[in-house]
Coordinates of C-alpha atoms in Angstrom, one line a residue:
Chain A
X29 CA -12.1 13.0 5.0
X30 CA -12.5 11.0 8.5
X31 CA -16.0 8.9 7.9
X32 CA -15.9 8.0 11.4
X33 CA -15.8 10.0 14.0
X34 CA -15.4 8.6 17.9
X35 CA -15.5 10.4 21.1
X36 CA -14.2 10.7 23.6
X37 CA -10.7 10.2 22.9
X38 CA -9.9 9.0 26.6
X39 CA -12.5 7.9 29.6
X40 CA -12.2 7.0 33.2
X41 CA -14.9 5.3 35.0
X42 CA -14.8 4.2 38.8
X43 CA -15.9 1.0 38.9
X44 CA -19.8 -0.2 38.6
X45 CA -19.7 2.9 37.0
X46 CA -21.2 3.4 32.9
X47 CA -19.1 4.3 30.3
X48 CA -20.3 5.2 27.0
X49 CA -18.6 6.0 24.0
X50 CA -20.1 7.4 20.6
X51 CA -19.5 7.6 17.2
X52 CA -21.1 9.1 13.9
X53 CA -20.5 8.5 10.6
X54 CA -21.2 10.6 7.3
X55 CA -22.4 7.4 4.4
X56 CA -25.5 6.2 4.9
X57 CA -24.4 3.3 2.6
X58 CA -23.2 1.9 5.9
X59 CA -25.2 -1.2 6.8
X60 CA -22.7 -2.6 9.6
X61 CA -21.4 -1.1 13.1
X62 CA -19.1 -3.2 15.1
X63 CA -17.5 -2.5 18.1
X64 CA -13.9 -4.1 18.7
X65 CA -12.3 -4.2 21.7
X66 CA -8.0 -4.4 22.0
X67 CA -5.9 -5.1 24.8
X68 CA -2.0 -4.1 24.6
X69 CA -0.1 -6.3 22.8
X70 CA -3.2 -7.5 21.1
X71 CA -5.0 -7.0 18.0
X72 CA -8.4 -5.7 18.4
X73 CA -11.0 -8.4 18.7
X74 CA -14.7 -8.2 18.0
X75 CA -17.1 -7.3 21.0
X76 CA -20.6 -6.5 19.6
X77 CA -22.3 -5.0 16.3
X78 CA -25.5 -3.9 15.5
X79 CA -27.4 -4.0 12.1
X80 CA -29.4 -0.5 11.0
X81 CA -32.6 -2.5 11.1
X82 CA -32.5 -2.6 15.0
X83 CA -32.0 0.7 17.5
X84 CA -30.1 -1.4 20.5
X85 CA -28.5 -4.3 20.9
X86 CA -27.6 -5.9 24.4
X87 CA -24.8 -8.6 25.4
X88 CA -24.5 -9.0 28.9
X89 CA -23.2 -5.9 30.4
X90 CA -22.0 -4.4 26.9
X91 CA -24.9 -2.3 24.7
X92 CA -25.4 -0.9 21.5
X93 CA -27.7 1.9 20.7
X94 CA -28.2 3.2 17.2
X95 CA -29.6 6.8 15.6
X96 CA -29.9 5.9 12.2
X97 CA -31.7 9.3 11.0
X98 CA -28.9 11.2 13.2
X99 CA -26.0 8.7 11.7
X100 CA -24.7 8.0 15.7
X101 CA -23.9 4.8 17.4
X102 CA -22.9 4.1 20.9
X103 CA -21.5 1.6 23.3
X104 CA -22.5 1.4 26.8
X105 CA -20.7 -1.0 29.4
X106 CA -22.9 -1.5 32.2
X107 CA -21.2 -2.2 36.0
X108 CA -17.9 -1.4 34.2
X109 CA -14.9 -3.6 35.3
X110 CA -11.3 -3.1 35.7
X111 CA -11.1 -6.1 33.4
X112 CA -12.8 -3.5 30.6
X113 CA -10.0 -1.9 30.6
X114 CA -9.0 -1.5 26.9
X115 CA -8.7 1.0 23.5
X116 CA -12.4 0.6 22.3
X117 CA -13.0 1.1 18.3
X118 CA -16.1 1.9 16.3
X119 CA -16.2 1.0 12.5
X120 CA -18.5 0.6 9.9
X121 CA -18.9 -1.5 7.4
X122 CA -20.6 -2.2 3.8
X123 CA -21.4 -3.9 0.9
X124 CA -17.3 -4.4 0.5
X125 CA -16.8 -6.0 3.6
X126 CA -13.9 -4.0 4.5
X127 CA -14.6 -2.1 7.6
X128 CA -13.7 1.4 8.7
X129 CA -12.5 2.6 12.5
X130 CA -13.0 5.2 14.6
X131 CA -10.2 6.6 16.6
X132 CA -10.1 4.5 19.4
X133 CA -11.4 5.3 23.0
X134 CA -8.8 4.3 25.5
X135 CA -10.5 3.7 28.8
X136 CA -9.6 3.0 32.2
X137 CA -11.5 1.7 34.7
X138 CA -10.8 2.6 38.4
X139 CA -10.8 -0.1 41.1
Chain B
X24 CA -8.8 -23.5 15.7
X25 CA -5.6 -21.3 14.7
X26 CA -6.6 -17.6 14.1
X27 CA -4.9 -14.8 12.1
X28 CA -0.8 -15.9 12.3
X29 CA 1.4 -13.0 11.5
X30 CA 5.2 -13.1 11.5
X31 CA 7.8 -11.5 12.5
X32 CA 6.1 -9.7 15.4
X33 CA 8.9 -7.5 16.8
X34 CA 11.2 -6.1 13.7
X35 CA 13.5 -3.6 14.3
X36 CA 15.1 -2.5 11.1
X37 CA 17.7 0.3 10.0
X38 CA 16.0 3.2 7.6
X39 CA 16.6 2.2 3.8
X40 CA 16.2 -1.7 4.3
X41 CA 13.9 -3.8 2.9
X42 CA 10.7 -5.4 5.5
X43 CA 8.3 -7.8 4.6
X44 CA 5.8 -8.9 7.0
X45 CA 3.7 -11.9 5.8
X46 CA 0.6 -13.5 6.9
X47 CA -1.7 -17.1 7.4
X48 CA -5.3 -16.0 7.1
X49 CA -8.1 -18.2 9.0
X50 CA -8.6 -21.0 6.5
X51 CA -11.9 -20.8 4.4
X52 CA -11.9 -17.0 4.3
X53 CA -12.2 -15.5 1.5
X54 CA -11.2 -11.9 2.5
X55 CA -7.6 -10.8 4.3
X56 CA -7.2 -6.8 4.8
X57 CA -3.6 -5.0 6.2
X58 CA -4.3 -2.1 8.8
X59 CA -1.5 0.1 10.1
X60 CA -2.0 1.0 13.5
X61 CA -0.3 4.2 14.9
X62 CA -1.0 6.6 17.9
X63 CA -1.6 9.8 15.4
X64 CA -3.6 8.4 12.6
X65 CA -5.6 4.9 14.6
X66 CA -6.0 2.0 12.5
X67 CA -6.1 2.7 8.7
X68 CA -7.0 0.2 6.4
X69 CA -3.8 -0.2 3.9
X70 CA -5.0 -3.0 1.1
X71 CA -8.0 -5.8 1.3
X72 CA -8.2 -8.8 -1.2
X73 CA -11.0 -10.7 -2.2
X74 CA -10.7 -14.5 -3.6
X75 CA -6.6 -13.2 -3.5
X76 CA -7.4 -10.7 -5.7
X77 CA -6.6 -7.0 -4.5
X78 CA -9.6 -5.1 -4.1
X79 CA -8.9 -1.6 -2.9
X80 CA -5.3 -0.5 -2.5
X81 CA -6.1 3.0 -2.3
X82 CA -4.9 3.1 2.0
X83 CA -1.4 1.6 0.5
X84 CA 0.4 5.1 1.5
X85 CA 3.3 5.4 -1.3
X86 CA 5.1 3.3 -4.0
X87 CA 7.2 1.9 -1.2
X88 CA 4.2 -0.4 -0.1
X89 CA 3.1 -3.2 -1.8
X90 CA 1.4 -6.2 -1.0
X91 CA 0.7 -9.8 -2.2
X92 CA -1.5 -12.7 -2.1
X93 CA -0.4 -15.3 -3.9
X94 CA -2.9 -18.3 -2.7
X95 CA -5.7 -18.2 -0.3
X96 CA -3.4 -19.2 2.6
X97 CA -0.5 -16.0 2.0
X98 CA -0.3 -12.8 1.9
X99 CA 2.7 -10.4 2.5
X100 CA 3.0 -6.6 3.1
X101 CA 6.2 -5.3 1.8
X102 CA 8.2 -1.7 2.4
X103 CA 11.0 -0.9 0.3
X104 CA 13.0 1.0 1.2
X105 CA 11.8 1.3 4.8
X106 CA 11.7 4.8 6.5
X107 CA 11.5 5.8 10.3
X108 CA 7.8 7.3 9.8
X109 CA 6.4 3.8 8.9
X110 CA 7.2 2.3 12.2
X111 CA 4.0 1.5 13.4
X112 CA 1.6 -2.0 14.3
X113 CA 0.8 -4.3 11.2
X114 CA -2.1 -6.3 11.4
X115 CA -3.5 -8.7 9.3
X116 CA -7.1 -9.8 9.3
X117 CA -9.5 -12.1 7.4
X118 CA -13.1 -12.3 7.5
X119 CA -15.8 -14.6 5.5
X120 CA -16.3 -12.9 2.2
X121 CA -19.7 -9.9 2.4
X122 CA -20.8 -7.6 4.5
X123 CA -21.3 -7.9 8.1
X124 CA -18.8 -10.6 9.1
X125 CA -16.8 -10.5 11.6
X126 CA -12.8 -9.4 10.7
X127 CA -10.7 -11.2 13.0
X128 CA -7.5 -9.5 13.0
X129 CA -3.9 -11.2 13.8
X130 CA -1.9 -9.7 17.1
X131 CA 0.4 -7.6 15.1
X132 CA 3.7 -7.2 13.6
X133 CA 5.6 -4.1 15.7
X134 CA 7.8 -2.9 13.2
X135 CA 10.3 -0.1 14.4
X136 CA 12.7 1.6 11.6
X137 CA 15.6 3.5 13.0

């Protein structure tokens, strides 16, 4: 049973450009919803998360929005960069601690 | 600060031999996790200990796996014997014990089993 579910699988953006990437997720037990960001060669390393008290979060160019009632999350990059260039992951997390990914997004972003 | 170190990171190893891959978490966390990152199946969560306690082994994908924590400063993922469908990215990662902290997660041990 996947409890995350992350789309699309693969983006390409022209730079300036927005990409957005969405997930959902089936517990509603879930109180925590990271994004992580991982280069190649790298482990994945935190980028922004959002609590389900709030509906967006913004960091510079990088933006959460959360549906709690439809169980969604997404991440918009504003003015995206060629240095964005990376496999993005949702997860979600709860009372454990332990967190649970997404797929992965792989995007590319065009000079 | 030193984050997550994981050794070895490259490991090539014939089918049938023994791997461990072992682990410093950040010191003063409390929680270390293994994923298993692969193209087909993403990044699964393997095994997660608490206070060096295992918590939930249920991602731990046969009796071939195990893993160890013996202090709060160690941990080691183990495959015996090794086959060529467990070649895939290790990472360790550690966090502050609860919910909603971030899990900062080592660059990976690449193991390939031939």
């Amino acid at each position: 049973q996947q409890q995350v579910k992350q789309s699309p699988q693969s983006l390409i953006v022209q730079k300036g450009g927005i990409s957005i990437i969405n997930c959902a997720y089936e517990n509603t037990a879930f109180d925590y919803f990271p994004w992580y960001q991982q280069f190649p060669g790298k482990g994945p390393a935190l980028l922004i998360a959002i609590r389900p008290d709030v509906s967006e979060k913004k960091e510079g160019r990088f933006t959460i929005s959360f549906n709690k009632s439809a169980k969604q999350f997404s991440l918009h990059i504003m003015d995206s960069q060629p240095g964005d260039s990376a496999t993005y992951f949702c997860a979600v997390g709860g009372n454990t601690g332990k967190l649970i990914f997404g797929q992965g997004t792989t995007l590319q972003v065009k000079p | 600060d030193a984050g997550v170190i994981q050794s070895p990171r490259h490991e090539v190893t014939e089918m049938g031999q023994e791997v461990t891959l072992r682990c410093k978490p950040i010191s003063g966390h409390n929680s270390l996790f293994w994923y298993r990152q692969t193209m087909m199946r993403g990044l699964e969560l393997l095994i997660y200990f608490n206070n060096n306690v295992p918590i939930d082994d249920s991602g731990m994908p046969e009796d071939r796996f195990s893993a160890k924590m013996p202090n709060a400063s160690f941990s080691t993922l183990k495959i015996q014997p090794s086959e060529p469908r467990d070649s895939a990215v290790y990472f360790c990662a550690s966090s502050p014990q609860g919910t909603g902290n971030t899990i900062y997660f080592g660059e990976g041990s690449w193991l390939t089993v031939v």
